[in-house]
Short mmCIF file of N, CA and C in Angstrom, two decimals:
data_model
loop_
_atom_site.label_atom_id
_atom_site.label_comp_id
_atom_site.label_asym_id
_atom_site.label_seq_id
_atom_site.Cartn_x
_atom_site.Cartn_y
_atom_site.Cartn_z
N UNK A 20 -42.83 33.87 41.99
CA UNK A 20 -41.47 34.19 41.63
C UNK A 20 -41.05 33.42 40.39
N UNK A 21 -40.36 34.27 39.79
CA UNK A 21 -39.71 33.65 38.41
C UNK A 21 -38.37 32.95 38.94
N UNK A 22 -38.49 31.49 38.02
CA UNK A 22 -37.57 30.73 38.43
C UNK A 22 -35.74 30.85 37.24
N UNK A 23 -35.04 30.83 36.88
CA UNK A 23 -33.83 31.28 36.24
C UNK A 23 -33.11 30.02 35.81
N UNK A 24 -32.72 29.45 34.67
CA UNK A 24 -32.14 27.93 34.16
C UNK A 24 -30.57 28.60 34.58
N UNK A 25 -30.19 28.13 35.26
CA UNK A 25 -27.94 28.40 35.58
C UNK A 25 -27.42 27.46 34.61
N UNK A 26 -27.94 26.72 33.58
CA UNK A 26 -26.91 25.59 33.20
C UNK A 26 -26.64 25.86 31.80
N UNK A 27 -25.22 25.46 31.27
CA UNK A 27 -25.28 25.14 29.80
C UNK A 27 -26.30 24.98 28.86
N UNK A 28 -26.15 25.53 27.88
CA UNK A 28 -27.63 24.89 26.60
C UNK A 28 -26.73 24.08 25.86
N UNK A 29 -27.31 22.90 25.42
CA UNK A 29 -26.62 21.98 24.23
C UNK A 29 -25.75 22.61 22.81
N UNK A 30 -26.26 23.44 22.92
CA UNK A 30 -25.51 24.64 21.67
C UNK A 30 -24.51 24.94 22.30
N UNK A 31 -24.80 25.89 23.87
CA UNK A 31 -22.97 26.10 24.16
C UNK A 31 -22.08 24.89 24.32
N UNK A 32 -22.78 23.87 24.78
CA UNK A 32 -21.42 23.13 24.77
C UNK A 32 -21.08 22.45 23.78
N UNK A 33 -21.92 22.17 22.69
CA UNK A 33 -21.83 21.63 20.98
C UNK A 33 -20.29 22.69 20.55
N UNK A 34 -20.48 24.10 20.41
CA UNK A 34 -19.65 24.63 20.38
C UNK A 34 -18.45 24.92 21.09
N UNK A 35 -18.22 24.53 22.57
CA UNK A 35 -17.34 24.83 23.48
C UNK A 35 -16.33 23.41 22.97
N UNK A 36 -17.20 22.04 22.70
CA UNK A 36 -16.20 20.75 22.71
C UNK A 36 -15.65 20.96 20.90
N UNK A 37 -16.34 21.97 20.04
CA UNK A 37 -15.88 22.13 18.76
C UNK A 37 -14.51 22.82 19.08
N UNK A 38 -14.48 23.84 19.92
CA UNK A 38 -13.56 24.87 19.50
C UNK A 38 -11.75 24.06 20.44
N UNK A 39 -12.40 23.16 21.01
CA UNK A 39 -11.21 22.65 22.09
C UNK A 39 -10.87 21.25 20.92
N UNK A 40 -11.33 20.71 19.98
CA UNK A 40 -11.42 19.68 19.46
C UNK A 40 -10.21 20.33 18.18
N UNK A 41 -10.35 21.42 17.72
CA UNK A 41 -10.08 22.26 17.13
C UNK A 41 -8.72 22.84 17.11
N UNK A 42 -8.23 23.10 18.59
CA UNK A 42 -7.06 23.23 18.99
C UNK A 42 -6.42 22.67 19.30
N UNK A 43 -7.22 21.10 19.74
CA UNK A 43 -6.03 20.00 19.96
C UNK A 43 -5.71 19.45 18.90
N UNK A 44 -6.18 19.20 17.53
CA UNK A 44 -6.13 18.97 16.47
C UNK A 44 -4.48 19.60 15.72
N UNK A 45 -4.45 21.23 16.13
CA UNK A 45 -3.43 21.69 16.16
C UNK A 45 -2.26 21.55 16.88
N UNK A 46 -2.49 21.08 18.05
CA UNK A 46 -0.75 20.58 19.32
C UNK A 46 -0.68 19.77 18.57
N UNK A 47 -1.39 18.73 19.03
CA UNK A 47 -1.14 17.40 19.02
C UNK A 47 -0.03 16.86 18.28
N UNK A 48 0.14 17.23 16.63
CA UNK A 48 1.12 16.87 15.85
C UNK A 48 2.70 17.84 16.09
N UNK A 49 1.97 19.33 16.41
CA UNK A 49 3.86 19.45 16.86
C UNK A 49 4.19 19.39 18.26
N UNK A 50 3.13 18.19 19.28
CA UNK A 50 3.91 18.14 20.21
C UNK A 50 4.87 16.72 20.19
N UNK A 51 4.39 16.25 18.97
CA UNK A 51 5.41 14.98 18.42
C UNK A 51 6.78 15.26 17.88
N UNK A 52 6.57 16.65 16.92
CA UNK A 52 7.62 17.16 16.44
C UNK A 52 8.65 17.55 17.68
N UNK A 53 7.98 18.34 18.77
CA UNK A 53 9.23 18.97 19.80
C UNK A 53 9.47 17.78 20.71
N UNK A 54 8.70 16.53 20.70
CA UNK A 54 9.65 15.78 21.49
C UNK A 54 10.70 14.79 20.62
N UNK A 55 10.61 14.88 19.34
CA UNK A 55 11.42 14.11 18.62
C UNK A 55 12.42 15.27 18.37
N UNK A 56 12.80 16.10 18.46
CA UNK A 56 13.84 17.35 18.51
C UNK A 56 14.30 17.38 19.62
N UNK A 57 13.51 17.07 21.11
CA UNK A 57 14.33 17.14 22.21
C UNK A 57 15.37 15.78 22.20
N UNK A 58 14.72 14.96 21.45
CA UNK A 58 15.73 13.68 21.81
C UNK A 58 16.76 13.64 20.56
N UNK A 59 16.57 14.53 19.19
CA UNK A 59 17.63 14.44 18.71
C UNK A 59 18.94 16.01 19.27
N UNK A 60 18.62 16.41 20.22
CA UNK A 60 19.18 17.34 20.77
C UNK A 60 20.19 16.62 21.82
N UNK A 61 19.81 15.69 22.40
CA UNK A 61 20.38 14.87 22.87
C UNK A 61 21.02 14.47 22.50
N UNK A 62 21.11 14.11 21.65
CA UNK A 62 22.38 13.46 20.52
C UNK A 62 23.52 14.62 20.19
N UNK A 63 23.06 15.99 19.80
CA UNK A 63 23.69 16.66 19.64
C UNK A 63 24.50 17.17 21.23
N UNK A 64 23.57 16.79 22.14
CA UNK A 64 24.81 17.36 23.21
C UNK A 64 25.89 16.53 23.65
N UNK A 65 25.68 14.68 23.13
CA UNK A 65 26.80 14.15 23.27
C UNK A 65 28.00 14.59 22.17
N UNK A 66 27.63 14.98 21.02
CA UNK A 66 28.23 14.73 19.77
C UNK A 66 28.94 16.51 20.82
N UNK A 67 28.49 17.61 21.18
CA UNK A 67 29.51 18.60 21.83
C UNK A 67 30.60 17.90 22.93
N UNK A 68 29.70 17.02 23.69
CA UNK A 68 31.06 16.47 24.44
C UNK A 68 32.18 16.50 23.94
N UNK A 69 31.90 14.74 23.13
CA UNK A 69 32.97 14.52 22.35
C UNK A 69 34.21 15.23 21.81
N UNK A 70 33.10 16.29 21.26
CA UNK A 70 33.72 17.38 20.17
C UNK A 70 35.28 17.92 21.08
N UNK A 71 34.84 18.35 22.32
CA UNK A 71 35.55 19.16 23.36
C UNK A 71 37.22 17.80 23.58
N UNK A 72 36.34 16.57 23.64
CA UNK A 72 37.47 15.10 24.37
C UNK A 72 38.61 15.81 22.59
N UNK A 73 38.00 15.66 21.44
CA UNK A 73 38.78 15.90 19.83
C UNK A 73 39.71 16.97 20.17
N UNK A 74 38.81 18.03 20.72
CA UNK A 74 40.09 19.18 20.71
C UNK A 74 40.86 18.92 21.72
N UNK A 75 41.05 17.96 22.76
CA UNK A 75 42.00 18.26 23.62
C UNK A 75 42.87 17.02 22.95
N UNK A 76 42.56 15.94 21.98
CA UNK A 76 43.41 15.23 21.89
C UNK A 76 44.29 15.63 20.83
N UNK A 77 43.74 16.61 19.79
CA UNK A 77 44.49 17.21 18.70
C UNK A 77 45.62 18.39 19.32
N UNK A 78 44.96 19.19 20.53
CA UNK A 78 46.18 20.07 21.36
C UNK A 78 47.13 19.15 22.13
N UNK A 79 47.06 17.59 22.14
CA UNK A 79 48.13 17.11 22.91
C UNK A 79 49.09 16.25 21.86
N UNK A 80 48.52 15.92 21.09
CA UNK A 80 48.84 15.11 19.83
C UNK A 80 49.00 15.80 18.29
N UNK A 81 48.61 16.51 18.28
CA UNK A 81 48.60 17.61 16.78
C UNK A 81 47.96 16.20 15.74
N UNK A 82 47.00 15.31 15.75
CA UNK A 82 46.13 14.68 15.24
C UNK A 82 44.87 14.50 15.60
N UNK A 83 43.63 14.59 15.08
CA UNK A 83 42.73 13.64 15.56
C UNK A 83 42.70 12.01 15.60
N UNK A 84 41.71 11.56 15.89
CA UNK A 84 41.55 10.03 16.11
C UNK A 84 42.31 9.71 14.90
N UNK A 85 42.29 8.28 15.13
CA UNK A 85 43.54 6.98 14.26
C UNK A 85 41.89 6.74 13.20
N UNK A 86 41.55 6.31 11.88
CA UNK A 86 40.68 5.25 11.48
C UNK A 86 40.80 4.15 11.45
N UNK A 87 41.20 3.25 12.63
CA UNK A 87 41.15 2.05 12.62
C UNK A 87 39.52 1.16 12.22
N UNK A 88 39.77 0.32 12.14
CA UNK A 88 38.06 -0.45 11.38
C UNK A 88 37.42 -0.76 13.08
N UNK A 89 38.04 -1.00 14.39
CA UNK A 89 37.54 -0.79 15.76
C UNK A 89 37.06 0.37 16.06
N UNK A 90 35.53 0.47 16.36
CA UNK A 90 35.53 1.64 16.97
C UNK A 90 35.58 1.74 18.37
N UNK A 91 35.95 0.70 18.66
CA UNK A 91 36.29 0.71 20.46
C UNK A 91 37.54 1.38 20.45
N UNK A 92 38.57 1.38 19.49
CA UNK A 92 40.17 1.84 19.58
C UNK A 92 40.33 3.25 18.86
N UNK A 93 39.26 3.64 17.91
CA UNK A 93 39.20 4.80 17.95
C UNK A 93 38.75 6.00 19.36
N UNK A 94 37.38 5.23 19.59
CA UNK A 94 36.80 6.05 20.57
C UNK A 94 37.42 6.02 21.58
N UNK A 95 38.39 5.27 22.35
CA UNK A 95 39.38 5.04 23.28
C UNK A 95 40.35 6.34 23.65
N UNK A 96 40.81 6.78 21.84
CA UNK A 96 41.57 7.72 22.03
C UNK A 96 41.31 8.96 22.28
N UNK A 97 39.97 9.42 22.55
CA UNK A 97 39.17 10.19 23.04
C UNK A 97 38.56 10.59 24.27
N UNK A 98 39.04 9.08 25.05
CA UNK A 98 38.36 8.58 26.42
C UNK A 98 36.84 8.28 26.23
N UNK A 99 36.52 7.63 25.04
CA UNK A 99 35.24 6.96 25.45
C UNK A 99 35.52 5.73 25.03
N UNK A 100 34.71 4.87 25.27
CA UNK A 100 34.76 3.31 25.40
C UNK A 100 34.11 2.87 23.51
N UNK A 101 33.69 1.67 24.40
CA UNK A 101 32.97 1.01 22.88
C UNK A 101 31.80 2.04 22.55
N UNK A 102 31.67 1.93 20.99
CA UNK A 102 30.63 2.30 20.53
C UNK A 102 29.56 2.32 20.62
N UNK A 103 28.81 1.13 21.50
CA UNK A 103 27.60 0.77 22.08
C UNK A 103 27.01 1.18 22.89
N UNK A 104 28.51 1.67 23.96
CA UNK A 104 28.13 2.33 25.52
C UNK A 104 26.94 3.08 25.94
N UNK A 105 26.88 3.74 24.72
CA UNK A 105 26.27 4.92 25.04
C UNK A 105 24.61 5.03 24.25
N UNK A 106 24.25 3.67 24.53
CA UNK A 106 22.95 3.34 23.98
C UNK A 106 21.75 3.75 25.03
N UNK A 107 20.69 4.18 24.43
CA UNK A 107 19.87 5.03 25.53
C UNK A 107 18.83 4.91 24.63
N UNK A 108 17.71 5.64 24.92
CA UNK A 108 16.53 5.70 24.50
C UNK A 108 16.37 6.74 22.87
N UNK A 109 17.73 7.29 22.65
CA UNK A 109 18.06 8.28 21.44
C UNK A 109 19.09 7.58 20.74
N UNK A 110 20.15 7.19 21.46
CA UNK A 110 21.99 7.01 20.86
C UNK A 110 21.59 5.14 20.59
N UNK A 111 22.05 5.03 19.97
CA UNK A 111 22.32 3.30 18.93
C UNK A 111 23.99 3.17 19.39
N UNK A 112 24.73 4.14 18.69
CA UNK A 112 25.86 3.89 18.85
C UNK A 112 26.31 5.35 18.39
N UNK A 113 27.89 5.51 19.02
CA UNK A 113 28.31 6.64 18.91
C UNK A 113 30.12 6.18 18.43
N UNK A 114 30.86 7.05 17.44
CA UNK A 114 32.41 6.56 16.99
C UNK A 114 32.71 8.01 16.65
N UNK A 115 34.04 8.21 16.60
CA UNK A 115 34.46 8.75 15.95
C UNK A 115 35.89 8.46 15.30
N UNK A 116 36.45 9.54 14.51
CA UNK A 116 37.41 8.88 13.72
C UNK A 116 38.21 10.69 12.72
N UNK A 117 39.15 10.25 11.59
CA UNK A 117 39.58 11.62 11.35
C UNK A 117 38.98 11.62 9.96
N UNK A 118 39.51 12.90 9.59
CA UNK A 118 38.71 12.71 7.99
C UNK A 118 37.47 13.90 7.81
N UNK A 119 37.27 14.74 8.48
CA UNK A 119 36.16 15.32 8.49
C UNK A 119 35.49 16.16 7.12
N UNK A 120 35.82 16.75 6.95
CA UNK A 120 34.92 18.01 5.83
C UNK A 120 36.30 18.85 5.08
N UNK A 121 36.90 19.56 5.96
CA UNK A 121 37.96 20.26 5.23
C UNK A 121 38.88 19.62 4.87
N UNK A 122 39.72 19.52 5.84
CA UNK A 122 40.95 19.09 5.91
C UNK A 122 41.50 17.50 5.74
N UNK A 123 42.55 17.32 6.31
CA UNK A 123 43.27 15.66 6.01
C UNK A 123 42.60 15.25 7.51
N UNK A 124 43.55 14.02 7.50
CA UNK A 124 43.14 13.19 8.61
C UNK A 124 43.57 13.76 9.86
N UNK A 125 44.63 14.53 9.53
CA UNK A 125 45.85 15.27 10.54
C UNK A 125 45.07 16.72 11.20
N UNK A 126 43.91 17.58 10.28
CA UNK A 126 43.40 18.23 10.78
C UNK A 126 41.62 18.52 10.71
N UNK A 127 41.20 17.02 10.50
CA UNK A 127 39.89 17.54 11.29
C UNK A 127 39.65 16.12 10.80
N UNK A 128 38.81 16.14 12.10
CA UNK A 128 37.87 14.53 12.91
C UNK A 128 36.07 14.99 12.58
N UNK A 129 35.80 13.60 12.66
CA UNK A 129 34.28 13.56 12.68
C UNK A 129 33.87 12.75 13.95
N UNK A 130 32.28 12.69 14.23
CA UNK A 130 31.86 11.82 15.48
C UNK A 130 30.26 11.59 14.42
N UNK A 131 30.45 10.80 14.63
CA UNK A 131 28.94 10.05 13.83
C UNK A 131 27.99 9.06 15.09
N UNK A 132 26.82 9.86 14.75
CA UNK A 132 25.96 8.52 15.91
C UNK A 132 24.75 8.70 15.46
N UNK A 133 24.60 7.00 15.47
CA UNK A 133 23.76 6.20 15.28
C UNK A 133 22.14 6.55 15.85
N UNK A 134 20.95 6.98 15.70
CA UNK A 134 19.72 7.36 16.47
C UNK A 134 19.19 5.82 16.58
N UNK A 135 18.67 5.37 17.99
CA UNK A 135 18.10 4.54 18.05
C UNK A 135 16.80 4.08 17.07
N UNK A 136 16.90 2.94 16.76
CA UNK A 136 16.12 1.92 15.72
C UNK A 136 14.25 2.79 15.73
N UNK A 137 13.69 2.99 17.10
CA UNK A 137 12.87 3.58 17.59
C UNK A 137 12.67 4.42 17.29
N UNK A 138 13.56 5.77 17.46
CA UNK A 138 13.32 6.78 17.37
C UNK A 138 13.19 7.43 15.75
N UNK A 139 14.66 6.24 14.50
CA UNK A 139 15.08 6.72 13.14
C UNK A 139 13.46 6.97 12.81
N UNK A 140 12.71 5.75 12.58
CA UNK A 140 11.07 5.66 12.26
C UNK A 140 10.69 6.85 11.81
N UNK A 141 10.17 7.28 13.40
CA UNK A 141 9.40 8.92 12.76
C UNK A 141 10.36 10.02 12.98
N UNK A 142 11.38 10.14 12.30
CA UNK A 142 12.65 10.93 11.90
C UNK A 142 12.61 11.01 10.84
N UNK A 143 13.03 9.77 10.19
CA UNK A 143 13.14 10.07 8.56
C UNK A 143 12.61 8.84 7.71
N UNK A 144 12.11 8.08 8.43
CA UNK A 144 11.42 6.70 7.63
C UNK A 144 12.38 6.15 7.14
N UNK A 145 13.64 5.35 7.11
CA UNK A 145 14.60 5.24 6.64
C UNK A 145 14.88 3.95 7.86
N UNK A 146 15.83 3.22 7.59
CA UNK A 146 15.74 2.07 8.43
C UNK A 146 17.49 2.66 9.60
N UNK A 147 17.97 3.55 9.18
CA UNK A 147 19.18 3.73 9.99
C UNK A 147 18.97 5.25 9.75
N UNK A 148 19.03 6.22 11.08
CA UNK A 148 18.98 8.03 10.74
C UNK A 148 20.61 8.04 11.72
N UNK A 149 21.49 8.98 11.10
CA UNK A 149 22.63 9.20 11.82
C UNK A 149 22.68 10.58 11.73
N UNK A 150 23.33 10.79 12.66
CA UNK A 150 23.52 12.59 13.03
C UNK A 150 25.20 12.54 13.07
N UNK A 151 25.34 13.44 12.05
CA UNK A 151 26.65 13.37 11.63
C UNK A 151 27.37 14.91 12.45
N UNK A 152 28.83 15.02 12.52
CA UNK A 152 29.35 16.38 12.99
C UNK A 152 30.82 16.32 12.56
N UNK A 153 31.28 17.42 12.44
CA UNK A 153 32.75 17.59 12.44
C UNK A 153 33.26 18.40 12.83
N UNK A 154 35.07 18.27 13.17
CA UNK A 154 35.76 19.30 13.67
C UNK A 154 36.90 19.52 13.22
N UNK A 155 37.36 20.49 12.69
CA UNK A 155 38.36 21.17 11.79
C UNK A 155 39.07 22.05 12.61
N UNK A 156 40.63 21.87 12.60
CA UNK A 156 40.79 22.38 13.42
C UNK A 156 42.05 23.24 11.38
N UNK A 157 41.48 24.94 11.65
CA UNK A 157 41.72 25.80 10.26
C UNK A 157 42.26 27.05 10.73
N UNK A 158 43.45 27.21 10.14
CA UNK A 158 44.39 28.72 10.83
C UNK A 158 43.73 29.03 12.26
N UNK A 159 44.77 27.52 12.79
CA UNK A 159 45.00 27.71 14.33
C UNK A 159 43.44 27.96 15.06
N UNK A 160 42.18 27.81 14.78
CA UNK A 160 41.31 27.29 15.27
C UNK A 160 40.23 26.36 14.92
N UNK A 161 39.52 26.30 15.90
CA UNK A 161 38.85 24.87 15.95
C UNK A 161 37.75 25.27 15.38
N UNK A 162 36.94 24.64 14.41
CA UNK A 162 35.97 24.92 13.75
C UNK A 162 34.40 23.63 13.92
N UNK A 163 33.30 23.95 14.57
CA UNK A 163 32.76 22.70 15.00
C UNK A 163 31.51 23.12 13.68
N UNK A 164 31.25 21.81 13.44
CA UNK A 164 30.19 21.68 12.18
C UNK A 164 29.17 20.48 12.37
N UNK A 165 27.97 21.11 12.79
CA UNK A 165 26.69 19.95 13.17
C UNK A 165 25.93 19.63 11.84
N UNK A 166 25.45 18.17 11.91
CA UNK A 166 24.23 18.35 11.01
C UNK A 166 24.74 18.22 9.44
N UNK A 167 24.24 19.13 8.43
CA UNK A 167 24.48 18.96 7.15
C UNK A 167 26.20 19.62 6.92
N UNK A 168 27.18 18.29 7.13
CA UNK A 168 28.65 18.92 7.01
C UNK A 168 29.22 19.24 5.27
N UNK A 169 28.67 18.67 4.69
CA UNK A 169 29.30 18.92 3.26
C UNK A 169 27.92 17.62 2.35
N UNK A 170 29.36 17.48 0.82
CA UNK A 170 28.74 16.72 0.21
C UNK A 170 29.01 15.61 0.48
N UNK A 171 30.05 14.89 1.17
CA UNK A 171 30.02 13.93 1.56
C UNK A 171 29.99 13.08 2.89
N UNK A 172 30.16 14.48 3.89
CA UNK A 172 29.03 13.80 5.38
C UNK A 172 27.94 14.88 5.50
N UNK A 173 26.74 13.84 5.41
CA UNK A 173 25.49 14.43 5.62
C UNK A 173 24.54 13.41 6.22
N UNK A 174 23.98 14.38 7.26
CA UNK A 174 23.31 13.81 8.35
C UNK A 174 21.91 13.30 7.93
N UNK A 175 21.49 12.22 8.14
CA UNK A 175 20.06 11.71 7.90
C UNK A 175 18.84 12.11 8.48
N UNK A 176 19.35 13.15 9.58
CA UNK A 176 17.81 13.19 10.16
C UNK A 176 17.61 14.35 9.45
N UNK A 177 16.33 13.99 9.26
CA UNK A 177 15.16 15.40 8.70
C UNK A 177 15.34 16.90 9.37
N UNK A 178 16.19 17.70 8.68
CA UNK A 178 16.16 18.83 9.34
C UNK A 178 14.97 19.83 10.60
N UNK A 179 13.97 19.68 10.11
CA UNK A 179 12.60 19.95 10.83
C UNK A 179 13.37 19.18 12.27
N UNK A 180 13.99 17.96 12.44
CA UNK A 180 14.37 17.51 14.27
C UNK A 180 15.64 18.00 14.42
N UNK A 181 16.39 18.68 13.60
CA UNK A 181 17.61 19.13 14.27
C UNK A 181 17.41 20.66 14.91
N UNK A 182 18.24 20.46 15.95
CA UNK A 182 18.23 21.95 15.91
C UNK A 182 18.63 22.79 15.65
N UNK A 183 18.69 24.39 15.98
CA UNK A 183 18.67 25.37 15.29
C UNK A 183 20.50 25.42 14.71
N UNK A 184 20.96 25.12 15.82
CA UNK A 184 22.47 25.05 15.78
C UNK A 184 23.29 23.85 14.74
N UNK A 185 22.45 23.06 14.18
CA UNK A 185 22.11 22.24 13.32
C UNK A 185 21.91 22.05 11.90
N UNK A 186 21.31 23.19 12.11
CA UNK A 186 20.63 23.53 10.47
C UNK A 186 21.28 24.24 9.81
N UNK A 187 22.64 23.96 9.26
CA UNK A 187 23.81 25.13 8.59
C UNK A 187 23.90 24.03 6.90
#
């Protein structure tokens, strides 16, 4: 009786560890990219909180925040605490204040936060990345603006980690 080899030849698997070597070559770098987007997404879903605390203080007050040089007494008037609070594995620090993109102080606020020291690195190589936003409140509605707000608030992180809602 003829006997039959069942196993791999050195060729198939020379080629089987090429073609897997090949494709991990390809994740590997944007699975760095989508987790540094999930955590600056994070940022962006505090910076919507916020956004929501702005519009209810401008419908009770017909102003946004005060610019005092405290950002514990700005963010206060918002119902959030000190600026620090909200330090995590993404957020450094989080403030806001008025002044935004369009309008005066009277109709549109900003919220600026800080990306942790960790994370700025492979963001934008830069020793501080902030994710900037604003809110305008323009013929009687509220107007929210992430990310790149104008020429003079503009957000540091590398567009490629913001997201889509982000990239205006």
């Amino acid at each position: 009786m003829k006997k039959f080899n069942s196993g791999f030849s050195l060729l198939e698997i020379i080629i089987a560890v090429a073609i897997l070597s090949i494709l991990a070559s390809l994740a590997i770098p944007q699975y760095g990219v989508y987790t540094k987007r999930a955590k600056v997404s994070e940022a962006v879903q505090l910076a919507q909180e916020v956004q929501l605390s702005m519009a209810q203080l401008y419908l009770n007050k017909r102003r946004f925040p005060i610019n005092s040089s405290n950002f514990t007494v700005r963010n206060a008037e918002v119902g959030y605490g000190n600026a620090s609070a909200y330090a995590s594995d993404v957020v450094s620090r989080m403030w806001v204040g008025s002044n935004g993109v369009i309008g005066s102080a009277n109709t549109s606020g900003h919220i600026a936060i800080t990306l942790n020291p960790d994370l700025e690195a492979g963001i934008n190589g830069r020793s501080s990345a902030m994710l900037l936003s604003t809110i305008e409140f323009v013929n009687g509605n509220f107007e929210f603006i992430c990310g790149n707000t104008g020429s003079v608030w503009r957000t540091t992180v590398d567009p490629l980690y913001l997201p889509k809602s982000c990239q205006n």
